[in-house]
CSV table of C-alpha atoms and ligand atoms in Angstrom, one decimal:
chain,number,residue,atom,x,y,z
P,228,UNK,CA,0.0,0.0,0.0
P,229,UNK,CA,1.2,3.4,-0.9
P,230,UNK,CA,2.0,5.6,2.1
P,231,UNK,CA,-0.4,8.6,2.1
P,232,UNK,CA,1.3,11.9,2.6
P,233,UNK,CA,-0.2,14.3,5.0
P,234,UNK,CA,-1.3,17.5,3.4
P,235,UNK,CA,-0.4,19.8,6.4
P,236,UNK,CA,2.9,21.0,7.5
P,237,UNK,CA,4.6,23.5,9.9
P,238,UNK,CA,3.7,27.1,9.1
P,239,UNK,CA,6.9,29.0,8.8
P,240,UNK,CA,5.2,32.1,10.3
P,241,UNK,CA,5.0,33.7,12.7
P,242,UNK,CA,8.5,33.0,13.8
P,243,UNK,CA,10.7,34.6,16.4
P,244,UNK,CA,13.5,36.2,14.4
P,245,UNK,CA,15.3,38.4,16.9
P,246,UNK,CA,18.8,37.2,17.6
P,247,UNK,CA,18.2,36.2,21.2
P,248,UNK,CA,14.4,36.1,21.8
P,249,UNK,CA,13.5,37.1,25.3
P,250,UNK,CA,11.9,33.7,26.1
P,251,UNK,CA,14.9,31.7,25.2
P,252,UNK,CA,17.2,34.1,27.2
P,253,UNK,CA,15.0,33.6,30.2
P,254,UNK,CA,15.2,29.9,29.7
P,255,UNK,CA,19.0,30.1,29.6
P,256,UNK,CA,19.1,32.2,32.8
P,257,UNK,CA,16.7,29.9,34.7
P,258,UNK,CA,18.7,26.9,33.7
P,259,UNK,CA,21.8,28.5,35.1
P,260,UNK,CA,20.3,29.1,38.6
P,261,UNK,CA,22.2,27.3,41.3
P,262,UNK,CA,19.8,24.9,43.0
P,263,UNK,CA,21.8,24.7,46.1
P,264,UNK,CA,21.7,28.5,46.7
P,265,UNK,CA,19.3,28.8,49.7
P,266,UNK,CA,18.7,32.5,49.1
P,267,UNK,CA,15.5,33.6,47.3
P,268,UNK,CA,15.7,34.1,43.6
P,269,UNK,CA,15.4,37.8,42.7
P,270,UNK,CA,13.3,38.2,39.6
P,271,UNK,CA,14.4,41.4,37.8
P,272,UNK,CA,14.1,40.1,34.3
P,273,UNK,CA,10.4,40.1,33.9
P,274,UNK,CA,8.1,43.1,33.8
P,275,UNK,CA,5.5,41.5,36.1
P,276,UNK,CA,4.7,43.5,39.2
P,277,UNK,CA,1.8,41.2,39.9
P,278,UNK,CA,4.4,38.7,41.1
P,279,UNK,CA,5.4,40.9,44.0
P,280,UNK,CA,3.2,40.9,47.1
P,281,UNK,CA,3.7,44.6,47.6
P,282,UNK,CA,1.6,45.4,44.6
P,283,UNK,CA,-1.0,42.9,45.7
P,284,UNK,CA,-4.6,42.5,44.5
P,285,UNK,CA,-6.5,45.7,44.6
P,286,UNK,CA,-9.7,44.9,46.5
P,287,UNK,CA,-11.9,47.6,44.9
P,288,UNK,CA,-10.9,46.5,41.4
P,289,UNK,CA,-11.7,42.9,42.3
P,290,UNK,CA,-15.0,44.0,43.8
P,291,UNK,CA,-15.9,45.8,40.5
P,292,UNK,CA,-15.5,42.5,38.7
P,293,UNK,CA,-17.5,40.5,41.2
P,294,UNK,CA,-20.3,43.0,41.0
P,295,UNK,CA,-20.3,42.8,37.2
P,296,UNK,CA,-20.5,39.0,37.3
P,297,UNK,CA,-23.3,38.9,40.0
P,298,UNK,CA,-25.4,41.5,38.1
P,299,UNK,CA,-25.9,38.9,35.4
P,300,UNK,CA,-26.0,41.9,32.9
P,301,UNK,CA,-22.8,40.9,31.2
P,302,UNK,CA,-23.3,37.3,30.1
P,303,UNK,CA,-24.0,38.0,26.4
P,304,UNK,CA,-21.8,38.4,23.4
P,305,UNK,CA,-20.0,41.7,23.1
P,306,UNK,CA,-20.5,43.9,20.0
P,307,UNK,CA,-17.3,44.2,17.9
P,308,UNK,CA,-14.8,46.5,19.6
P,309,UNK,CA,-16.7,46.4,22.9
P,310,UNK,CA,-19.9,47.6,24.8
P,311,UNK,CA,-20.7,51.3,24.7
P,312,UNK,CA,-20.5,52.1,28.4
P,313,UNK,CA,-16.9,50.8,28.9
P,314,UNK,CA,-15.8,52.4,25.6
P,315,UNK,CA,-17.3,55.7,26.9
P,316,UNK,CA,-15.4,55.2,30.2
P,317,UNK,CA,-12.1,54.8,28.4
P,318,UNK,CA,-12.8,57.8,26.2
P,319,UNK,CA,-13.5,59.9,29.4
P,320,UNK,CA,-10.5,58.5,31.3
P,321,UNK,CA,-8.1,59.2,28.5
P,322,UNK,CA,-9.6,62.6,27.6
P,323,UNK,CA,-8.6,64.0,31.0
P,324,UNK,CA,-5.1,64.8,29.6
P,325,UNK,CA,-6.1,65.7,26.0
P,326,UNK,CA,-6.9,68.8,24.1
P,327,UNK,CA,-9.1,67.0,21.6
P,328,UNK,CA,-11.6,65.1,23.6
P,329,UNK,CA,-12.3,61.5,22.6
P,330,UNK,CA,-15.7,59.9,21.8
P,331,UNK,CA,-16.6,56.3,22.4
P,332,UNK,CA,-16.3,55.8,18.6
P,333,UNK,CA,-12.6,56.4,18.8
P,334,UNK,CA,-12.1,53.5,21.3
P,335,UNK,CA,-11.9,49.8,20.6
P,336,UNK,CA,-11.5,47.4,23.5
P,337,UNK,CA,-8.9,44.8,23.1
P,338,UNK,CA,-7.5,41.8,24.9
P,339,UNK,CA,-4.7,43.7,26.4
P,340,UNK,CA,-2.2,46.1,24.8
P,341,UNK,CA,-0.6,43.4,22.8
P,342,UNK,CA,-3.9,42.6,21.0
P,343,UNK,CA,-4.2,46.3,20.2
P,344,UNK,CA,-0.7,46.3,18.7
P,345,UNK,CA,-1.5,43.2,16.8
P,346,UNK,CA,-4.6,44.9,15.3
P,347,UNK,CA,-2.9,48.0,14.1
P,348,UNK,CA,0.1,46.2,12.7
P,349,UNK,CA,-2.1,43.8,10.8
P,350,UNK,CA,-4.0,46.7,9.4
P,351,UNK,CA,-0.7,48.3,8.2
P,352,UNK,CA,0.5,45.1,6.6
P,353,UNK,CA,-0.5,46.3,3.1
P,354,UNK,CA,1.9,45.3,0.3
P,355,UNK,CA,4.9,43.2,1.1
P,356,UNK,CA,7.4,46.1,0.8
P,357,UNK,CA,5.9,48.2,3.6
P,358,UNK,CA,8.3,49.1,6.4
P,359,UNK,CA,7.8,50.4,10.0
P,360,UNK,CA,10.1,52.3,12.4
P,361,UNK,CA,10.7,51.0,15.9
P,362,UNK,CA,12.8,52.4,18.8
P,363,UNK,CA,16.0,50.8,19.8
P,364,UNK,CA,16.2,49.7,22.5
P,365,UNK,CA,12.5,48.6,22.5
P,366,UNK,CA,9.9,46.0,23.3
P,367,UNK,CA,10.8,42.8,21.4
P,368,UNK,CA,7.2,41.9,20.9
P,369,UNK,CA,6.8,44.5,18.2
P,370,UNK,CA,9.5,43.1,16.1
P,371,UNK,CA,7.9,39.7,16.3
P,372,UNK,CA,4.6,41.1,15.3
P,373,UNK,CA,6.0,43.1,12.4
P,374,UNK,CA,7.8,40.1,11.0
P,375,UNK,CA,4.6,38.0,11.1
P,376,UNK,CA,2.8,40.9,9.3
P,377,UNK,CA,5.5,41.1,6.6
P,378,UNK,CA,6.5,44.6,7.7
P,379,UNK,CA,10.1,45.3,7.3
P,380,UNK,CA,11.5,46.7,10.5
P,381,UNK,CA,13.9,49.7,10.7
P,382,UNK,CA,15.2,51.0,13.9
P,383,UNK,CA,15.7,54.6,15.2
P,384,UNK,CA,17.9,55.1,18.2
P,385,UNK,CA,16.9,56.4,21.6
P,386,UNK,CA,19.7,58.5,23.0
P,387,UNK,CA,20.8,57.7,26.5
P,388,UNK,CA,22.7,61.0,26.8
P,389,UNK,CA,19.5,62.9,26.0
P,390,UNK,CA,17.3,61.1,28.5
P,391,UNK,CA,16.5,58.5,25.8
P,392,UNK,CA,14.8,60.9,23.4
P,393,UNK,CA,14.3,59.8,19.8
P,394,UNK,CA,17.2,60.5,17.5
P,395,UNK,CA,15.1,62.8,15.3
P,396,UNK,CA,17.7,63.0,12.5
P,397,UNK,CA,17.8,59.3,12.1
P,398,UNK,CA,14.0,59.1,11.6
P,399,UNK,CA,14.2,61.2,8.5
P,400,UNK,CA,17.1,59.2,7.0
P,401,UNK,CA,15.5,55.8,7.8
P,402,UNK,CA,12.1,56.5,6.2
P,403,UNK,CA,11.3,56.2,2.6
P,404,UNK,CA,8.1,56.0,0.5
P,405,UNK,CA,7.3,52.6,1.8
P,406,UNK,CA,7.4,53.6,5.5
P,407,UNK,CA,3.9,53.5,6.9
P,408,UNK,CA,4.3,54.1,10.6
P,409,UNK,CA,6.5,54.6,13.6
P,410,UNK,CA,6.1,53.2,17.1
P,411,UNK,CA,7.0,55.0,20.4
P,412,UNK,CA,6.7,53.7,23.9
P,413,UNK,CA,6.0,56.3,26.4
P,414,UNK,CA,6.7,56.0,29.4
P,415,UNK,CA,9.4,53.9,28.0
P,416,UNK,CA,10.1,50.2,28.3
P,417,UNK,CA,13.0,49.5,28.6
P,418,UNK,CA,14.4,52.9,29.3
P,419,UNK,CA,12.1,54.3,32.0
P,420,UNK,CA,12.0,57.7,30.1
P,421,UNK,CA,9.1,60.0,29.8
P,422,UNK,CA,9.0,62.2,26.7
P,423,UNK,CA,8.3,65.9,27.1
P,424,UNK,CA,5.5,67.7,25.4
P,425,UNK,CA,8.0,69.6,23.2
P,426,UNK,CA,9.8,66.4,22.1
P,427,UNK,CA,6.5,64.6,21.3
P,428,UNK,CA,5.5,67.6,19.2
P,429,UNK,CA,8.7,67.4,17.2
P,430,UNK,CA,8.1,63.7,16.6
P,431,UNK,CA,4.6,64.5,15.4
P,432,UNK,CA,5.9,67.1,13.0
P,433,UNK,CA,8.5,64.8,11.5
P,434,UNK,CA,5.9,62.0,11.2
P,435,UNK,CA,3.6,64.4,9.4
P,436,UNK,CA,6.3,65.4,7.0
P,437,UNK,CA,7.0,61.8,6.3
P,438,UNK,CA,3.3,61.1,5.9
P,439,UNK,CA,3.3,58.2,8.5
P,440,UNK,CA,1.1,57.2,11.3
P,441,UNK,CA,2.4,57.4,14.9
P,442,UNK,CA,1.6,54.5,17.1
P,443,UNK,CA,2.1,55.3,20.8
P,444,UNK,CA,2.2,52.5,23.3
P,445,UNK,CA,1.1,54.1,26.5
P,446,UNK,CA,0.6,51.0,28.6
P,447,UNK,CA,2.6,52.7,31.4
P,448,UNK,CA,0.6,55.9,31.3
P,449,UNK,CA,0.7,57.7,34.6
P,450,UNK,CA,3.4,55.5,36.1
P,451,UNK,CA,5.6,58.6,36.2
P,452,UNK,CA,7.5,60.0,39.1
P,453,UNK,CA,10.1,62.4,37.7
P,454,UNK,CA,10.3,66.0,36.3
P,455,UNK,CA,8.3,65.2,33.1
P,456,UNK,CA,4.6,64.6,33.5
P,457,UNK,CA,3.0,62.0,31.2
P,458,UNK,CA,1.8,63.6,28.0
P,459,UNK,CA,-0.2,61.4,25.6
P,460,UNK,CA,0.8,61.4,22.0
P,461,UNK,CA,-2.9,61.8,21.4
P,462,UNK,CA,-2.5,65.5,22.0
P,463,UNK,CA,-0.8,65.8,18.6
P,464,UNK,CA,-3.6,64.1,16.6
P,465,UNK,CA,-4.3,67.4,14.8
P,466,UNK,CA,-0.7,67.4,13.5
P,467,UNK,CA,-0.5,63.8,12.5
P,468,UNK,CA,-2.9,60.8,12.9
P,469,UNK,CA,-2.1,58.9,16.1
P,470,UNK,CA,-3.1,55.6,17.5
P,471,UNK,CA,-2.6,55.1,21.2
P,472,UNK,CA,-2.5,51.7,22.8
P,473,UNK,CA,-3.0,51.0,26.5
P,474,UNK,CA,-4.4,48.5,29.0
P,475,UNK,CA,-5.2,47.8,32.6
P,476,UNK,CA,-2.3,45.4,32.8
P,477,UNK,CA,0.5,47.6,34.3
P,478,UNK,CA,-1.3,50.4,36.0
P,479,UNK,CA,-3.9,48.2,37.8
P,480,UNK,CA,-1.4,45.3,38.1
P,481,UNK,CA,-3.8,42.8,36.5
P,482,UNK,CA,-2.0,41.7,33.3
P,483,UNK,CA,-3.9,38.4,33.2
P,484,UNK,CA,-7.3,40.1,32.9
P,485,UNK,CA,-6.5,41.0,29.3
P,486,UNK,CA,-8.3,44.3,29.0
P,487,UNK,CA,-6.8,46.9,26.8
P,488,UNK,CA,-7.7,49.5,24.2
P,489,UNK,CA,-6.8,50.9,20.8
P,490,UNK,CA,-7.7,54.5,20.4
P,491,UNK,CA,-7.6,56.7,17.3
P,492,UNK,CA,-6.8,60.4,17.6
P,493,UNK,CA,-7.7,61.8,14.3
P,494,UNK,CA,-9.6,65.1,14.5
P,495,UNK,CA,-8.8,65.7,10.8
P,496,UNK,CA,-10.4,62.4,9.7
P,497,UNK,CA,-7.3,61.2,7.8
P,498,UNK,CA,-7.5,57.6,9.1
P,499,UNK,CA,-11.1,57.5,8.1
P,500,UNK,CA,-10.4,58.9,4.6
P,501,UNK,CA,-7.8,56.2,4.1
P,502,UNK,CA,-10.0,53.3,5.1
P,503,UNK,CA,-7.9,52.6,8.2
P,504,UNK,CA,-10.9,52.8,10.6
P,505,UNK,CA,-12.8,50.3,8.5
P,506,UNK,CA,-9.7,48.0,8.5
P,507,UNK,CA,-9.4,48.2,12.3
P,508,UNK,CA,-13.1,47.2,12.6
P,509,UNK,CA,-12.6,44.5,10.0
P,510,UNK,CA,-9.9,43.0,12.1
P,511,UNK,CA,-12.0,43.1,15.2
P,512,UNK,CA,-14.8,41.2,13.4
P,513,UNK,CA,-12.3,38.5,12.8
P,514,UNK,CA,-10.8,38.3,16.3
P,515,UNK,CA,-12.7,37.8,19.5
P,516,UNK,CA,-13.8,40.4,22.0
P,517,UNK,CA,-12.9,41.1,25.7
P,518,UNK,CA,-15.1,39.0,28.1
P,519,UNK,CA,-18.1,41.1,28.8
P,520,UNK,CA,-18.0,40.9,32.6
P,521,UNK,CA,-14.6,42.6,32.5
P,522,UNK,CA,-15.9,45.2,30.2
P,523,UNK,CA,-18.9,45.7,32.5
P,524,UNK,CA,-16.6,46.4,35.5
P,525,UNK,CA,-14.5,48.9,33.5
P,526,UNK,CA,-16.4,52.1,34.1
P,527,UNK,CA,-16.2,51.4,37.8
P,528,UNK,CA,-12.5,50.5,37.7
P,529,UNK,CA,-11.5,53.6,35.7
P,530,UNK,CA,-13.9,55.9,37.4
P,531,UNK,CA,-14.0,56.2,41.1
P,532,UNK,CA,-11.5,53.6,42.2
P,533,UNK,CA,-8.5,54.7,40.3
P,534,UNK,CA,-6.5,57.4,42.2
P,535,UNK,CA,-5.6,55.6,45.4
P,536,UNK,CA,-4.4,52.6,43.5
P,537,UNK,CA,-2.0,54.4,41.2
P,538,UNK,CA,-0.6,56.7,43.8
P,539,UNK,CA,0.2,53.9,46.2
P,540,UNK,CA,1.9,51.8,43.5
P,541,UNK,CA,3.7,54.8,41.9
P,542,UNK,CA,5.1,55.7,45.3
P,543,UNK,CA,6.5,52.2,45.7
P,544,UNK,CA,8.1,52.4,42.2
P,545,UNK,CA,9.5,55.9,42.8
P,546,UNK,CA,11.2,54.8,46.0
P,547,UNK,CA,12.5,51.6,44.3
P,548,UNK,CA,13.9,53.7,41.4
P,549,UNK,CA,15.6,56.0,43.8
P,550,UNK,CA,17.3,53.3,45.8
P,551,UNK,CA,18.1,51.2,42.7
P,552,UNK,CA,19.7,54.2,41.0
P,553,UNK,CA,21.7,55.3,44.0
P,554,UNK,CA,22.9,51.7,44.5
P,555,UNK,CA,23.9,51.2,40.9
P,556,UNK,CA,25.8,54.4,40.4
P,557,UNK,CA,28.1,53.5,43.3
P,558,UNK,CA,29.1,50.2,41.8
P,559,UNK,CA,32.3,50.2,39.6
P,560,UNK,CA,31.7,48.6,36.2
P,561,UNK,CA,28.1,49.6,35.9
P,562,UNK,CA,26.4,52.9,35.3
P,563,UNK,CA,23.1,54.5,34.6
P,564,UNK,CA,23.3,57.5,32.3
P,565,UNK,CA,19.7,58.5,32.7
P,566,UNK,CA,17.6,58.1,35.9
P,567,UNK,CA,14.2,56.7,35.1
P,568,UNK,CA,11.2,58.9,35.4
P,569,UNK,CA,8.5,56.4,34.6
P,570,UNK,CA,7.5,52.8,33.8
P,571,UNK,CA,9.1,50.0,35.9
P,572,UNK,CA,12.6,49.6,34.3
P,573,UNK,CA,16.1,50.9,34.5
P,574,UNK,CA,18.7,50.6,31.8
P,575,UNK,CA,22.1,49.9,33.2
P,576,UNK,CA,25.3,50.3,31.1
P,577,UNK,CA,28.1,47.7,31.4
P,578,UNK,CA,31.7,48.7,31.2
P,579,UNK,CA,32.9,45.3,30.0
P,580,UNK,CA,36.5,46.4,30.2
P,581,UNK,CA,36.2,46.8,33.9
P,582,UNK,CA,35.6,43.1,34.4
P,583,UNK,CA,38.3,40.4,34.2
P,584,UNK,CA,36.1,37.4,33.1
P,585,UNK,CA,32.9,38.7,31.6
P,586,UNK,CA,32.5,38.6,27.8
P,587,UNK,CA,29.3,40.5,27.3
P,588,UNK,CA,25.8,41.3,28.7
P,589,UNK,CA,24.5,37.8,28.2
P,590,UNK,CA,27.5,36.3,30.0
P,591,UNK,CA,27.0,38.8,32.8
P,592,UNK,CA,23.4,37.8,33.2
P,593,UNK,CA,24.2,34.1,33.1
P,594,UNK,CA,26.9,34.4,35.7
P,595,UNK,CA,24.9,36.6,38.1
P,596,UNK,CA,22.0,34.1,37.8
P,597,UNK,CA,24.4,31.3,38.7
P,598,UNK,CA,26.3,33.0,41.4
P,599,UNK,CA,23.8,35.3,43.0
P,600,UNK,CA,20.4,34.0,42.0
P,601,UNK,CA,19.5,37.3,40.5
P,602,UNK,CA,17.6,37.3,37.1
P,603,UNK,CA,18.3,40.3,34.9
P,604,UNK,CA,17.6,40.7,31.2
P,605,UNK,CA,20.6,41.3,29.0
P,606,UNK,CA,20.4,44.4,26.8
P,607,UNK,CA,20.8,42.3,23.7
P,608,UNK,CA,17.2,41.1,24.2
P,609,UNK,CA,15.9,44.6,23.8
P,610,UNK,CA,18.3,45.6,21.1
P,611,UNK,CA,21.2,47.1,23.1
P,612,UNK,CA,24.4,45.1,23.5
P,613,UNK,CA,26.3,45.4,26.8
P,614,UNK,CA,23.5,46.9,28.7
P,615,UNK,CA,21.1,45.4,31.2
P,616,UNK,CA,17.4,45.9,31.6
P,617,UNK,CA,16.5,45.7,35.3
P,618,UNK,CA,12.9,45.6,36.5
P,619,UNK,CA,12.5,47.7,39.6
P,620,UNK,CA,8.9,46.8,40.3
P,621,UNK,CA,9.8,44.2,42.9
P,622,UNK,CA,9.4,44.1,46.7
P,623,UNK,CA,11.6,46.8,48.4
P,624,UNK,CA,13.4,44.3,50.6
P,625,UNK,CA,14.3,42.1,47.6
P,626,UNK,CA,15.5,45.2,45.8
P,627,UNK,CA,17.9,46.1,48.6
P,628,UNK,CA,19.1,42.5,48.6
P,629,UNK,CA,19.5,42.6,44.8
P,630,UNK,CA,21.8,45.7,45.0
P,631,UNK,CA,24.0,44.0,47.6
P,632,UNK,CA,24.3,40.9,45.4
P,633,UNK,CA,25.0,43.0,42.3
P,634,UNK,CA,27.7,44.8,44.2
P,635,UNK,CA,29.4,41.7,45.5
P,636,UNK,CA,29.2,40.1,42.0
P,637,UNK,CA,30.7,43.1,40.3
P,638,UNK,CA,33.4,43.4,42.9
P,639,UNK,CA,34.3,39.7,42.5
P,640,UNK,CA,34.6,40.0,38.7
P,641,UNK,CA,36.3,43.3,38.6
P,642,UNK,CA,39.8,43.5,37.1
P,643,UNK,CA,40.8,45.2,40.3
P,644,UNK,CA,39.6,42.5,42.6
P,645,UNK,CA,42.7,40.4,42.3
P,646,UNK,CA,45.0,43.2,43.2
P,647,UNK,CA,42.8,44.2,46.1
P,648,UNK,CA,43.0,40.6,47.4
P,649,UNK,CA,46.8,40.6,47.1
P,650,UNK,CA,46.9,43.9,48.8
P,651,UNK,CA,44.8,42.5,51.6
P,652,UNK,CA,47.0,39.4,51.8
P,653,UNK,CA,49.9,41.7,52.0
P,654,UNK,CA,48.7,43.7,55.0
P,655,UNK,CA,47.3,40.9,57.0
L,1772,LIG,C1,3.8,44.8,29.2
L,1772,LIG,C2,3.8,45.6,27.9
L,1772,LIG,C3,2.8,45.4,26.9
L,1772,LIG,C4,1.7,44.3,27.1
L,1772,LIG,O1,0.6,44.8,27.7
L,1772,LIG,P1,-0.7,43.8,27.8
L,1772,LIG,O2,-1.8,44.7,28.2
L,1772,LIG,O3,-0.3,42.8,28.9
L,1772,LIG,O4,-0.9,43.1,26.5
L,1772,LIG,C5,2.8,46.2,25.8
L,1772,LIG,N1,3.7,47.1,25.6
L,1772,LIG,C6,4.7,47.3,26.5
L,1772,LIG,C7,5.8,48.3,26.2
L,1772,LIG,C8,4.8,46.5,27.7
L,1772,LIG,O5,5.8,46.7,28.5
């Protein structure tokens, strides 16, 4: 009998194409942990505050969900893009900081910020030769998405010596007639920067000249604690069409609830004229909607319950940033050119030449996992070699411990450590 061939086979897409995908780096780090180290593992590689007890479950937010479930009003299917009351609630919530107020029609509810990003990148896919501009360092998920949408990725630099502002000159030289959009992340992951009003306006003006859409990932909106207040890119919608992306995940510390939004800021109707709004809706017809009981709780979550939550958590993150920054700048071999003002990360620069036996950032992270049970993401995972991305949203006591371990690790591997030991031998 002839062997029947199967008609299906592995799809080559989407595939992870970045040099060192975050998930495989994390696997490498975890596999290097020393099982006999009795000290607790300090998880500074993930951006997951919900893992740290100090950020705990927020009772009022949980109550809003329970009320929505018990009301039995939210058991049906959701209309595409979400129910009207929660879309209105998002429009009102985001309009607080905007000159052009939003209407519920500008808001689409999504299953988290990632789903919102997936929507807009799918919409922009267009012809095979389209390209999109991403920040470097950045959030690797975008690269993954773009590749699976056949969008060529080009990177503009964020400049550490200028508080991680966009290298505006490079934008103009990167873009060509096939460039469709640029992405910014504000407040920044991984840099912890918060763009000024003035800088965002310049970005908007350049994007308008290039004729491209600005996609602004604002998932850390209002997690700010420095001199620059959070300004939404949505404020510049009259200069250039803007799509903002956000979610409950980070601010309300409930990433597993999967509630986010895609919002269009387009007072001049350019997106509508170009059929983009229709395409966004078309995509939502195809994908599923946010569970209705979570939508039902949203007006309550965003409305009266919001302030206390964010100020408490932002205070914890502010303190953590201060102590982390202070600790790091005192350690030879590592430095932090720009103190974070928002989000939950700090970018730390490695001076590889200061170490006697550390090859690069990945080697540093593998060794500190092994020797100190501290997990840190190597910069290469976010596009910047010989840097580290450190998550500061962990419990304050662990953070203090982490700084001590980092200090002893750097001391032990420093080129100077040998001579110090000899010197100590000498005097004893
Ligand atoms: C965490 C994160 C996301 C993902 O948000 P979800 O709401 O969990 O999908 C998106 N963008 C950035 C920059 C993030 O750090």
